[in-house]
């Protein structure tokens, strides 16, 4: 099939197209037991892109939702969105439908790519669509029943995609949105982080070189696409012709078997997965000889975990990388060294290292003034990986992206407490400065949990805390309720319908009065002492 292509600007898709020319028959992705070569993935993605371009109206927001989960369609959907000149907005069918619908509506997407397993939720999503949608379902053999159910919308199935061949390579500005990711927000409404093509390209260029990725690599994809670390797996691998290997949720229950059966060479996960494997006795010395590179991000990395992993993967370099979504995937890195690392770690946590090329670090006090060497403070960063800010929220953007005193450039406030290196030592991570916590690698704003519980219960006195403290963050969320009475069974059901599993409180505590400080505010530091019995 001949496909016409025009355009000369570099976009996030450029590396994939180059690899598709160089390595057309090598595997690009393995998902749901299906392997797609670069040629096959390119052809499907281009047809999706051509379809979006053919139906695009001048007033469309240049974003496409990808409602697909760990499937070939998910990967083709991401590429198809980009090849159409749109950014992609990943949606997750494992999230409550109400949350997913909110993301779809707020993003103003006019096109959505959906896989077979996500189709059953589409009726509920369509109920919130004010504008007609272009629904592309590459797995749908017969779209006619869906056209009858959704007469306001355009439904394109597998047979229809065969007719879309007139694709034009887009020419997008470097500041165009490559992806829009919704993260936990303090008001109960998720924040949409706008990440530009130039942001991701800056990361990919450095990561592909730093990690020496080649077409012979087989790269894990343990992250859902709603987690920005998934972008590293995809685009760094595709930049160099490597294969992305995406396990099912069931397969991830035994990561060791996944590594061995797929002969993975590159592993990337949150540190808590290592802790679970260690606890389950899955980290046998020499158990993962195929791995040459192991990356960890999303949570503090305990020394005990990395030591066990290094023994299980004796041929692997191990790196701890750090970066919030607003700074594009990862922006600092630290290479494990068994002789040097223990002495450089604090509180048994591996350092986060040094900034990536072009990224500048500033460690500041509460007035945003720089602290001295060896002192701790909030980490601020700027550089080519700093994102565009928050989708349709100039207030939150202005609060998080600031110009410190005596500086002329904008820095992002990470909210993370770090120690400024003395001399040429690495940055060490000391925890969060605000109410954000890490649960199983996910960044959770406790204020969002409180807002949802407050709305569902009708009670104002709600405090959410991360508890218990673990080596990689927190074991879960617990909620304290002041007053009552409370229908806890009904409240649990209401919360489970609104929040992802990792944000649903694991225990509930009803108290007549919660601790307060001298200012009359809830004393969050005193909350663990009054937990006691739970319901």
Short mmCIF file of C-alpha atoms in Angstrom, two decimals:
data_model
loop_
_atom_site.label_atom_id
_atom_site.label_comp_id
_atom_site.label_asym_id
_atom_site.label_seq_id
_atom_site.Cartn_x
_atom_site.Cartn_y
_atom_site.Cartn_z
CA UNK A 1 0.00 0.00 0.00
CA UNK A 2 1.39 3.42 -0.97
CA UNK A 3 0.83 6.14 1.57
CA UNK A 4 1.48 9.74 0.69
CA UNK A 5 3.41 11.68 3.32
CA UNK A 6 4.40 15.30 3.58
CA UNK A 7 5.98 17.48 6.25
CA UNK A 8 9.47 18.08 7.55
CA UNK A 9 9.15 19.04 11.23
CA UNK A 10 10.35 16.65 13.93
CA UNK A 11 7.60 15.30 16.12
CA UNK A 12 7.43 12.62 18.77
CA UNK A 13 6.48 10.14 16.04
CA UNK A 14 9.64 10.77 13.97
CA UNK A 15 11.80 8.17 15.71
CA UNK A 16 9.17 5.49 15.20
CA UNK A 17 8.90 6.22 11.47
CA UNK A 18 12.68 6.08 11.11
CA UNK A 19 12.81 2.73 12.90
CA UNK A 20 9.95 1.45 10.73
CA UNK A 21 12.13 2.20 7.69
CA UNK A 22 15.28 0.68 9.16
CA UNK A 23 13.73 -2.35 10.87
CA UNK A 24 10.34 -2.99 9.19
CA UNK A 25 10.16 -6.67 10.10
CA UNK A 26 11.44 -6.46 13.67
CA UNK A 27 8.82 -6.59 16.45
CA UNK A 28 7.68 -3.16 17.62
CA UNK A 29 5.21 -4.27 20.28
CA UNK A 30 3.97 -7.46 21.90
CA UNK A 31 0.61 -7.22 23.69
CA UNK A 32 -2.23 -9.64 24.44
CA UNK A 33 -0.24 -12.45 22.88
CA UNK A 34 0.04 -10.58 19.57
CA UNK A 35 3.31 -9.37 18.06
CA UNK A 36 3.20 -6.46 15.62
CA UNK A 37 6.22 -5.65 13.49
CA UNK A 38 7.22 -2.06 12.85
CA UNK A 39 5.67 -2.40 9.38
CA UNK A 40 2.36 -3.69 10.77
CA UNK A 41 2.15 -1.15 13.58
CA UNK A 42 2.99 1.68 11.19
CA UNK A 43 0.30 0.61 8.74
CA UNK A 44 -2.41 0.43 11.42
CA UNK A 45 -1.33 3.70 13.03
CA UNK A 46 -1.23 5.49 9.68
CA UNK A 47 -4.76 4.33 8.82
CA UNK A 48 -5.99 5.61 12.18
CA UNK A 49 -4.20 8.92 11.55
CA UNK A 50 -5.64 9.22 8.04
CA UNK A 51 -9.12 8.61 9.46
CA UNK A 52 -8.71 11.36 12.05
CA UNK A 53 -7.38 13.75 9.42
CA UNK A 54 -10.26 12.97 7.05
CA UNK A 55 -12.89 13.74 9.70
CA UNK A 56 -11.16 16.67 11.39
CA UNK A 57 -13.04 19.94 11.52
CA UNK A 58 -11.33 23.31 11.82
CA UNK A 59 -12.64 23.90 15.34
CA UNK A 60 -11.46 20.57 16.75
CA UNK A 61 -9.24 20.56 19.80
CA UNK A 62 -6.02 18.86 18.59
CA UNK A 63 -6.34 15.98 21.06
CA UNK A 64 -7.47 12.38 20.65
CA UNK A 65 -8.53 10.13 23.52
CA UNK A 66 -7.09 6.62 23.63
CA UNK A 67 -9.49 4.38 25.53
CA UNK A 68 -7.55 1.14 25.31
CA UNK A 69 -5.69 -0.92 27.87
CA UNK A 70 -2.60 -3.09 27.34
CA UNK A 71 -3.68 -4.01 23.82
CA UNK A 72 -2.22 -3.63 20.31
CA UNK A 73 -4.92 -1.02 19.68
CA UNK A 74 -3.64 1.03 22.63
CA UNK A 75 -0.21 1.38 21.05
CA UNK A 76 -1.57 1.94 17.54
CA UNK A 77 -3.93 4.53 19.00
CA UNK A 78 -1.13 6.51 20.62
CA UNK A 79 0.86 6.54 17.38
CA UNK A 80 -2.22 7.19 15.26
CA UNK A 81 -3.10 10.24 17.34
CA UNK A 82 0.41 11.64 16.99
CA UNK A 83 0.63 10.85 13.26
CA UNK A 84 -2.61 12.76 12.78
CA UNK A 85 -1.01 15.83 14.36
CA UNK A 86 -2.93 15.43 17.62
CA UNK A 87 -1.79 14.89 21.16
CA UNK A 88 -3.10 11.80 22.89
CA UNK A 89 -5.16 11.62 26.09
CA UNK A 90 -4.92 8.16 27.68
CA UNK A 91 -8.05 6.87 29.41
CA UNK A 92 -8.16 3.75 31.57
CA UNK A 93 -11.13 1.39 31.67
CA UNK A 94 -10.07 0.18 35.13
CA UNK A 95 -10.89 3.66 36.50
CA UNK A 96 -14.46 4.52 37.57
CA UNK A 97 -16.54 5.51 34.55
CA UNK A 98 -17.42 8.86 36.11
CA UNK A 99 -13.75 9.80 36.40
CA UNK A 100 -13.03 8.70 32.84
CA UNK A 101 -16.02 10.62 31.52
CA UNK A 102 -14.81 13.75 33.33
CA UNK A 103 -11.39 13.44 31.66
CA UNK A 104 -12.94 12.95 28.23
CA UNK A 105 -15.27 15.93 28.59
CA UNK A 106 -12.65 18.24 30.10
CA UNK A 107 -10.08 17.43 27.43
CA UNK A 108 -12.59 18.45 24.73
CA UNK A 109 -11.47 15.54 22.56
CA UNK A 110 -13.58 15.13 19.44
CA UNK A 111 -12.05 11.77 18.51
CA UNK A 112 -11.54 8.62 20.55
CA UNK A 113 -9.80 5.33 19.79
CA UNK A 114 -11.24 2.34 21.64
CA UNK A 115 -10.24 -1.32 21.89
CA UNK A 116 -12.56 -4.32 22.12
CA UNK A 117 -12.41 -4.71 25.90
CA UNK A 118 -13.22 -1.02 26.49
CA UNK A 119 -16.24 -0.88 24.14
CA UNK A 120 -18.73 -1.97 26.85
CA UNK A 121 -18.01 1.24 28.81
CA UNK A 122 -18.55 3.48 25.80
CA UNK A 123 -22.32 3.83 26.36
CA UNK A 124 -21.65 5.43 29.74
CA UNK A 125 -18.91 7.67 28.30
CA UNK A 126 -21.06 8.79 25.38
CA UNK A 127 -23.75 9.94 27.81
CA UNK A 128 -21.48 12.81 28.81
CA UNK A 129 -20.47 13.86 25.29
CA UNK A 130 -21.93 17.26 24.39
CA UNK A 131 -20.39 17.26 20.92
CA UNK A 132 -20.40 14.55 18.22
CA UNK A 133 -17.41 12.21 18.48
CA UNK A 134 -15.38 10.30 15.94
CA UNK A 135 -15.14 6.80 17.43
CA UNK A 136 -12.41 4.63 15.90
CA UNK A 137 -12.64 0.95 16.89
CA UNK A 138 -9.93 -1.01 15.04
CA UNK A 139 -11.04 -4.29 16.68
CA UNK A 140 -14.71 -3.90 15.68
CA UNK A 141 -15.63 -6.17 12.77
CA UNK A 142 -19.21 -4.87 12.42
CA UNK A 143 -19.75 -1.25 13.49
CA UNK A 144 -23.39 -1.11 12.33
CA UNK A 145 -25.01 -1.90 15.72
CA UNK A 146 -23.00 0.88 17.33
CA UNK A 147 -23.98 3.37 14.64
CA UNK A 148 -27.60 2.61 15.45
CA UNK A 149 -26.98 3.07 19.18
CA UNK A 150 -24.98 6.29 18.74
CA UNK A 151 -26.60 8.10 15.80
CA UNK A 152 -25.03 11.47 16.73
CA UNK A 153 -21.53 10.05 16.45
CA UNK A 154 -19.35 8.69 13.65
CA UNK A 155 -18.28 5.09 14.27
CA UNK A 156 -15.40 3.64 12.27
CA UNK A 157 -14.69 -0.09 12.52
CA UNK A 158 -12.01 -2.39 11.15
CA UNK A 159 -13.53 -2.70 7.63
CA UNK A 160 -13.84 1.09 7.34
CA UNK A 161 -10.19 1.70 8.26
CA UNK A 162 -9.10 -0.17 5.13
CA UNK A 163 -10.40 2.76 3.12
CA UNK A 164 -8.21 5.38 4.79
CA UNK A 165 -4.87 5.62 2.97
CA UNK A 166 -4.41 9.33 2.27
CA UNK A 167 -2.23 10.27 5.21
CA UNK A 168 -0.24 13.49 5.40
CA UNK A 169 2.62 13.66 7.88
CA UNK A 170 1.79 16.59 10.16
CA UNK A 171 3.94 19.63 10.74
CA UNK A 172 3.27 20.64 14.34
CA UNK A 173 4.96 23.34 16.43
CA UNK A 174 7.46 22.08 18.99
CA UNK A 175 5.21 23.44 21.74
CA UNK A 176 2.18 21.47 20.52
CA UNK A 177 0.79 19.02 23.10
CA UNK A 178 2.16 15.50 22.65
CA UNK A 179 0.08 14.08 25.47
CA UNK A 180 -2.29 15.33 28.15
CA UNK A 181 -2.16 13.36 31.40
CA UNK A 182 -4.61 13.83 34.24
CA UNK A 183 -3.10 13.56 37.72
CA UNK A 184 -4.62 13.82 41.18
CA UNK A 185 -5.85 17.33 42.03
CA UNK A 186 -6.35 18.95 45.45
CA UNK A 187 -9.91 20.16 44.70
CA UNK A 188 -11.23 16.71 43.82
CA UNK A 189 -10.83 17.44 40.10
CA UNK A 190 -7.84 15.81 38.35
CA UNK A 191 -5.26 18.20 36.86
CA UNK A 192 -4.39 17.87 33.19
CA UNK A 193 -0.64 18.19 32.61
CA UNK A 194 0.21 19.41 29.09
CA UNK A 195 3.45 17.87 27.84
CA UNK A 196 4.85 19.22 24.57
CA UNK A 197 6.65 17.40 21.76
CA UNK A 198 9.90 19.22 22.56
CA UNK A 199 9.65 18.10 26.21
CA UNK A 200 9.40 14.41 25.35
CA UNK A 201 11.96 14.62 22.54
CA UNK A 202 14.49 16.14 24.97
CA UNK A 203 13.95 13.21 27.33
CA UNK A 204 13.97 10.55 24.60
CA UNK A 205 17.18 11.86 23.01
CA UNK A 206 19.02 11.69 26.32
CA UNK A 207 17.49 8.41 27.53
CA UNK A 208 18.13 6.52 24.29
CA UNK A 209 21.80 7.52 24.47
CA UNK A 210 22.23 7.16 28.24
CA UNK A 211 20.66 3.69 28.28
CA UNK A 212 22.29 2.59 24.98
CA UNK A 213 19.03 1.23 23.55
CA UNK A 214 19.34 -0.79 20.31
CA UNK A 215 17.07 -2.77 18.01
CA UNK A 216 18.05 -5.92 19.92
CA UNK A 217 16.46 -4.75 23.17
CA UNK A 218 13.19 -6.09 24.56
CA UNK A 219 11.72 -3.43 26.85
CA UNK A 220 9.11 -4.00 29.56
CA UNK A 221 5.89 -1.98 29.68
CA UNK A 222 4.69 -2.39 33.26
CA UNK A 223 3.01 1.02 33.45
CA UNK A 224 -0.53 1.86 32.39
CA UNK A 225 -0.68 4.59 29.76
CA UNK A 226 -2.27 6.97 32.27
CA UNK A 227 1.12 6.86 34.07
CA UNK A 228 3.64 9.05 32.23
CA UNK A 229 6.46 6.55 32.70
CA UNK A 230 4.75 4.47 29.99
CA UNK A 231 5.86 7.11 27.48
CA UNK A 232 9.49 6.26 28.24
CA UNK A 233 8.99 2.59 27.44
CA UNK A 234 7.30 3.34 24.12
CA UNK A 235 9.19 6.24 22.66
CA UNK A 236 12.70 5.38 23.83
CA UNK A 237 12.28 1.84 22.47
CA UNK A 238 10.79 3.01 19.17
CA UNK A 239 13.51 5.64 18.77
CA UNK A 240 16.06 2.83 18.37
CA UNK A 241 13.99 0.00 16.85
CA UNK A 242 13.54 -1.98 20.08
CA UNK A 243 10.50 -4.06 21.03
CA UNK A 244 8.00 -2.99 23.72
CA UNK A 245 6.65 -6.00 25.60
CA UNK A 246 3.38 -5.29 27.43
CA UNK A 247 2.18 -7.88 29.97
CA UNK A 248 -1.42 -8.40 31.00
CA UNK A 249 -2.46 -7.54 34.56
CA UNK A 250 -2.51 -11.28 35.29
CA UNK A 251 1.01 -11.75 33.91
CA UNK A 252 2.25 -8.91 36.12
CA UNK A 253 1.29 -10.98 39.17
CA UNK A 254 4.46 -12.96 38.45
CA UNK A 255 6.94 -10.44 37.05
CA UNK A 256 9.85 -12.87 37.30
CA UNK A 257 8.23 -15.33 34.93
CA UNK A 258 7.43 -12.45 32.56
CA UNK A 259 11.09 -11.39 32.51
CA UNK A 260 12.32 -14.90 31.82
CA UNK A 261 9.70 -15.98 29.26
CA UNK A 262 10.07 -12.80 27.20
CA UNK A 263 13.87 -12.64 27.64
CA UNK A 264 13.59 -8.98 28.58
CA UNK A 265 16.75 -6.90 28.37
CA UNK A 266 15.34 -3.67 29.86
CA UNK A 267 13.13 -3.51 32.94
CA UNK A 268 11.31 -0.39 34.20
CA UNK A 269 8.91 -0.35 37.15
CA UNK A 270 8.05 1.33 40.42
CA UNK A 271 10.20 0.20 43.38
CA UNK A 272 7.22 -1.27 45.24
CA UNK A 273 7.08 -4.04 42.65
CA UNK A 274 10.57 -5.05 43.73
CA UNK A 275 9.46 -5.09 47.37
CA UNK A 276 6.52 -7.36 46.51
CA UNK A 277 8.76 -9.71 44.53
CA UNK A 278 11.26 -9.80 47.37
CA UNK A 279 8.53 -10.56 49.91
CA UNK A 280 7.17 -13.35 47.69
CA UNK A 281 10.61 -14.93 47.32
CA UNK A 282 10.79 -14.20 43.58
CA UNK A 283 14.22 -12.53 43.63
CA UNK A 284 16.56 -15.49 43.38
CA UNK A 285 20.27 -14.69 42.88
CA UNK A 286 21.03 -14.85 39.17
CA UNK A 287 17.34 -15.32 38.33
CA UNK A 288 17.19 -12.68 35.57
CA UNK A 289 20.37 -13.08 33.50
CA UNK A 290 18.83 -11.53 30.35
CA UNK A 291 18.46 -8.08 31.91
CA UNK A 292 21.19 -5.59 31.02
CA UNK A 293 19.39 -2.47 32.31
CA UNK A 294 16.96 -1.98 35.21
CA UNK A 295 15.23 1.35 35.84
CA UNK A 296 13.14 2.39 38.82
CA UNK A 297 11.03 5.52 39.25
CA UNK A 298 7.83 6.79 40.85
CA UNK A 299 8.68 6.10 44.50
CA UNK A 300 11.69 6.20 46.82
CA UNK A 301 13.97 3.24 46.08
CA UNK A 302 15.07 1.42 49.28
CA UNK A 303 18.64 0.18 49.50
CA UNK A 304 17.43 -3.26 50.54
CA UNK A 305 15.31 -3.55 47.40
CA UNK A 306 18.04 -2.53 44.99
CA UNK A 307 20.53 -4.89 46.61
CA UNK A 308 18.16 -7.83 46.17
CA UNK A 309 17.38 -6.82 42.59
CA UNK A 310 21.04 -6.40 41.67
CA UNK A 311 21.71 -9.94 42.92
CA UNK A 312 18.81 -11.30 40.86
CA UNK A 313 19.95 -9.42 37.75
CA UNK A 314 23.75 -9.74 37.92
CA UNK A 315 24.30 -8.55 34.33
CA UNK A 316 22.20 -5.42 34.74
CA UNK A 317 23.04 -1.79 35.29
CA UNK A 318 20.56 -0.41 37.86
CA UNK A 319 19.42 3.21 37.76
CA UNK A 320 17.13 5.18 40.04
CA UNK A 321 15.48 7.96 38.04
CA UNK A 322 13.23 10.74 39.30
CA UNK A 323 10.75 13.12 37.77
CA UNK A 324 7.20 14.41 38.23
CA UNK A 325 4.81 14.43 35.26
CA UNK A 326 5.32 18.19 34.93
CA UNK A 327 9.03 17.62 34.19
CA UNK A 328 8.39 14.89 31.60
CA UNK A 329 8.94 11.31 32.71
CA UNK A 330 12.32 11.57 34.48
CA UNK A 331 14.72 14.46 34.84
CA UNK A 332 17.43 13.19 37.21
CA UNK A 333 19.23 9.89 37.40
CA UNK A 334 21.51 7.91 39.69
CA UNK A 335 23.45 4.77 38.81
CA UNK A 336 23.65 2.14 41.55
CA UNK A 337 27.12 1.33 42.79
CA UNK A 338 27.35 -1.23 45.62
CA UNK A 339 30.51 0.37 47.01
CA UNK A 340 29.46 4.01 46.81
CA UNK A 341 25.67 4.07 47.09
CA UNK A 342 25.16 3.02 50.74
CA UNK A 343 27.28 5.92 51.97
CA UNK A 344 25.48 8.40 49.70
CA UNK A 345 21.97 7.31 50.71
CA UNK A 346 19.79 8.87 53.40
CA UNK A 347 17.19 7.04 55.49
CA UNK A 348 17.99 3.89 53.55
CA UNK A 349 16.81 5.44 50.28
CA UNK A 350 18.91 5.51 47.09
CA UNK A 351 19.76 9.06 45.86
CA UNK A 352 17.98 10.55 42.86
CA UNK A 353 21.28 11.70 41.42
CA UNK A 354 22.06 14.51 39.00
CA UNK A 355 19.88 16.44 36.54
CA UNK A 356 19.60 15.38 32.90
CA UNK A 357 21.21 17.63 30.23
CA UNK A 358 19.80 21.14 30.16
CA UNK A 359 17.86 20.70 33.40
CA UNK A 360 18.72 23.13 36.18
CA UNK A 361 18.23 22.39 39.89
CA UNK A 362 17.38 24.90 42.60
CA UNK A 363 16.84 23.88 46.25
CA UNK A 364 14.94 26.58 48.13
CA UNK A 365 13.44 27.48 51.48
CA UNK A 366 9.84 28.53 52.12
CA UNK A 367 10.58 31.97 50.63
CA UNK A 368 11.99 30.39 47.44
CA UNK A 369 15.48 31.57 48.34
CA UNK A 370 18.26 29.09 47.55
CA UNK A 371 19.57 27.11 50.52
CA UNK A 372 23.25 26.45 51.11
CA UNK A 373 25.17 23.28 50.23
CA UNK A 374 24.19 20.39 52.47
CA UNK A 375 20.88 21.99 53.50
CA UNK A 376 17.46 20.62 52.62
CA UNK A 377 14.54 22.37 50.97
CA UNK A 378 12.04 22.17 48.15
CA UNK A 379 13.31 21.03 44.76
CA UNK A 380 12.67 23.45 41.88
CA UNK A 381 13.70 22.62 38.31
CA UNK A 382 13.64 24.15 34.87
CA UNK A 383 14.86 23.23 31.41
CA UNK A 384 13.77 21.63 28.14
CA UNK A 385 11.68 18.97 29.89
CA UNK A 386 9.54 21.45 31.83
CA UNK A 387 5.97 21.04 30.62
CA UNK A 388 3.51 23.68 29.41
CA UNK A 389 1.46 23.75 32.62
CA UNK A 390 -2.07 22.66 33.46
CA UNK A 391 -4.87 22.30 30.93
CA UNK A 392 -7.26 25.25 31.11
CA UNK A 393 -6.09 26.18 34.60
CA UNK A 394 -3.92 29.32 34.59
CA UNK A 395 -4.30 29.69 38.35
CA UNK A 396 -2.75 26.33 39.19
CA UNK A 397 -0.13 26.85 36.50
CA UNK A 398 0.91 30.20 37.98
CA UNK A 399 1.14 28.67 41.46
CA UNK A 400 3.35 25.76 40.39
CA UNK A 401 5.51 27.42 37.72
CA UNK A 402 7.23 30.35 39.41
CA UNK A 403 10.10 32.83 39.07
CA UNK A 404 12.20 32.64 42.27
CA UNK A 405 13.65 35.83 43.78
CA UNK A 406 16.66 37.10 41.88
CA UNK A 407 15.95 34.86 38.87
CA UNK A 408 14.46 35.65 35.49
CA UNK A 409 13.49 32.11 34.44
CA UNK A 410 10.44 30.07 35.36
CA UNK A 411 10.99 27.00 37.56
CA UNK A 412 8.58 24.20 38.43
CA UNK A 413 7.92 23.64 42.12
CA UNK A 414 8.06 19.87 42.59
CA UNK A 415 6.82 19.83 46.17
CA UNK A 416 9.59 17.33 46.94
CA UNK A 417 12.04 17.85 49.78
CA UNK A 418 15.64 17.14 48.84
CA UNK A 419 19.10 17.77 50.21
CA UNK A 420 21.28 20.06 48.16
CA UNK A 421 24.54 18.26 47.46
CA UNK A 422 27.67 19.36 49.23
CA UNK A 423 30.39 19.26 46.59
CA UNK A 424 29.79 16.89 43.71
CA UNK A 425 27.50 14.48 45.57
CA UNK A 426 24.06 13.42 44.35
CA UNK A 427 20.65 14.86 45.18
CA UNK A 428 18.92 12.88 47.91
CA UNK A 429 15.13 12.70 48.20
CA UNK A 430 13.70 13.29 51.68
CA UNK A 431 9.94 13.09 51.06
CA UNK A 432 7.00 15.30 50.09
CA UNK A 433 6.54 18.85 51.34
CA UNK A 434 2.78 18.97 50.81
CA UNK A 435 -0.14 16.61 51.00
CA UNK A 436 0.78 14.48 48.02
CA UNK A 437 1.70 10.89 48.80
CA UNK A 438 2.85 7.92 46.76
CA UNK A 439 0.61 4.84 46.80
CA UNK A 440 1.95 1.91 44.74
CA UNK A 441 3.86 4.36 42.57
CA UNK A 442 0.85 6.61 41.92
CA UNK A 443 0.94 10.22 42.99
CA UNK A 444 -2.17 10.90 45.07
CA UNK A 445 -3.37 14.26 46.32
CA UNK A 446 -4.92 13.62 49.72
CA UNK A 447 -7.03 16.72 49.22
CA UNK A 448 -8.75 15.04 46.29
CA UNK A 449 -9.67 12.02 48.42
CA UNK A 450 -10.95 14.36 51.14
CA UNK A 451 -13.00 16.34 48.64
CA UNK A 452 -14.69 13.23 47.25
CA UNK A 453 -15.41 11.80 50.73
CA UNK A 454 -16.70 15.16 51.90
CA UNK A 455 -19.09 15.39 48.97
CA UNK A 456 -20.30 11.81 49.30
CA UNK A 457 -20.80 11.92 53.08
CA UNK A 458 -22.04 15.47 53.50
CA UNK A 459 -19.61 15.86 56.42
CA UNK A 460 -17.03 18.66 56.43
CA UNK A 461 -14.65 17.17 59.00
CA UNK A 462 -12.66 14.80 56.78
CA UNK A 463 -8.92 14.13 56.96
CA UNK A 464 -7.12 11.65 54.70
CA UNK A 465 -3.63 10.43 55.52
CA UNK A 466 -1.15 8.03 54.00
CA UNK A 467 -0.71 5.09 56.38
CA UNK A 468 1.19 3.04 57.29
CA UNK A 469 4.59 4.37 56.25
CA UNK A 470 6.51 1.87 54.13
CA UNK A 471 9.96 1.82 52.58
CA UNK A 472 8.50 2.95 49.24
CA UNK A 473 5.93 5.52 50.41
CA UNK A 474 2.67 4.52 52.09
CA UNK A 475 0.71 1.30 52.28
CA UNK A 476 -2.61 2.98 51.57
CA UNK A 477 -4.98 5.78 52.50
CA UNK A 478 -6.93 6.02 55.74
CA UNK A 479 -9.72 8.50 56.37
CA UNK A 480 -10.68 10.08 59.68
CA UNK A 481 -14.22 11.44 59.99
CA UNK A 482 -15.15 13.97 62.64
CA UNK A 483 -18.65 13.51 64.01
CA UNK A 484 -21.24 11.20 62.52
CA UNK A 485 -23.28 9.09 62.32
CA UNK A 486 -21.98 7.72 59.02
CA UNK A 487 -23.30 4.99 56.74
CA UNK A 488 -19.86 3.51 56.07
CA UNK A 489 -21.09 0.76 53.75
CA UNK A 490 -22.84 3.29 51.53
CA UNK A 491 -19.89 5.65 51.73
CA UNK A 492 -17.43 2.92 50.70
CA UNK A 493 -19.56 2.08 47.67
CA UNK A 494 -19.86 5.73 46.66
CA UNK A 495 -16.11 6.30 46.92
CA UNK A 496 -15.28 3.13 44.98
CA UNK A 497 -17.44 4.43 42.13
CA UNK A 498 -15.54 7.72 42.04
CA UNK A 499 -11.89 6.87 42.63
CA UNK A 500 -9.36 4.36 41.25
CA UNK A 501 -8.60 1.39 43.51
CA UNK A 502 -5.29 2.81 44.72
CA UNK A 503 -7.06 5.97 45.95
CA UNK A 504 -9.91 4.22 47.79
CA UNK A 505 -9.34 4.41 51.58
CA UNK A 506 -8.41 1.07 53.11
CA UNK A 507 -9.68 1.94 56.59
CA UNK A 508 -12.14 4.44 58.06
CA UNK A 509 -12.09 6.01 61.52
CA UNK A 510 -15.03 7.92 63.03
CA UNK A 511 -14.13 10.20 65.94
CA UNK A 512 -16.09 12.73 67.95
CA UNK A 513 -13.30 15.27 67.55
CA UNK A 514 -10.07 15.25 65.60
CA UNK A 515 -6.79 16.79 66.88
CA UNK A 516 -6.20 20.45 66.11
CA UNK A 517 -3.15 22.70 66.41
CA UNK A 518 -2.86 26.10 68.07
CA UNK A 519 -4.27 27.79 64.98
CA UNK A 520 -7.42 25.69 65.13
CA UNK A 521 -6.44 23.70 62.06
CA UNK A 522 -6.47 19.93 61.91
CA UNK A 523 -3.14 18.63 63.22
CA UNK A 524 -2.26 16.11 60.52
CA UNK A 525 0.92 15.01 62.26
CA UNK A 526 -1.15 13.94 65.27
CA UNK A 527 -3.64 11.88 63.27
CA UNK A 528 -1.75 8.54 63.30
CA UNK A 529 -1.81 8.57 67.11
CA UNK A 530 -5.62 8.56 67.20
CA UNK A 531 -6.24 5.91 64.54
CA UNK A 532 -6.95 3.08 66.97
CA UNK A 533 -9.80 0.83 65.90
CA UNK A 534 -11.11 1.11 62.36
CA UNK A 535 -14.22 0.19 60.43
#
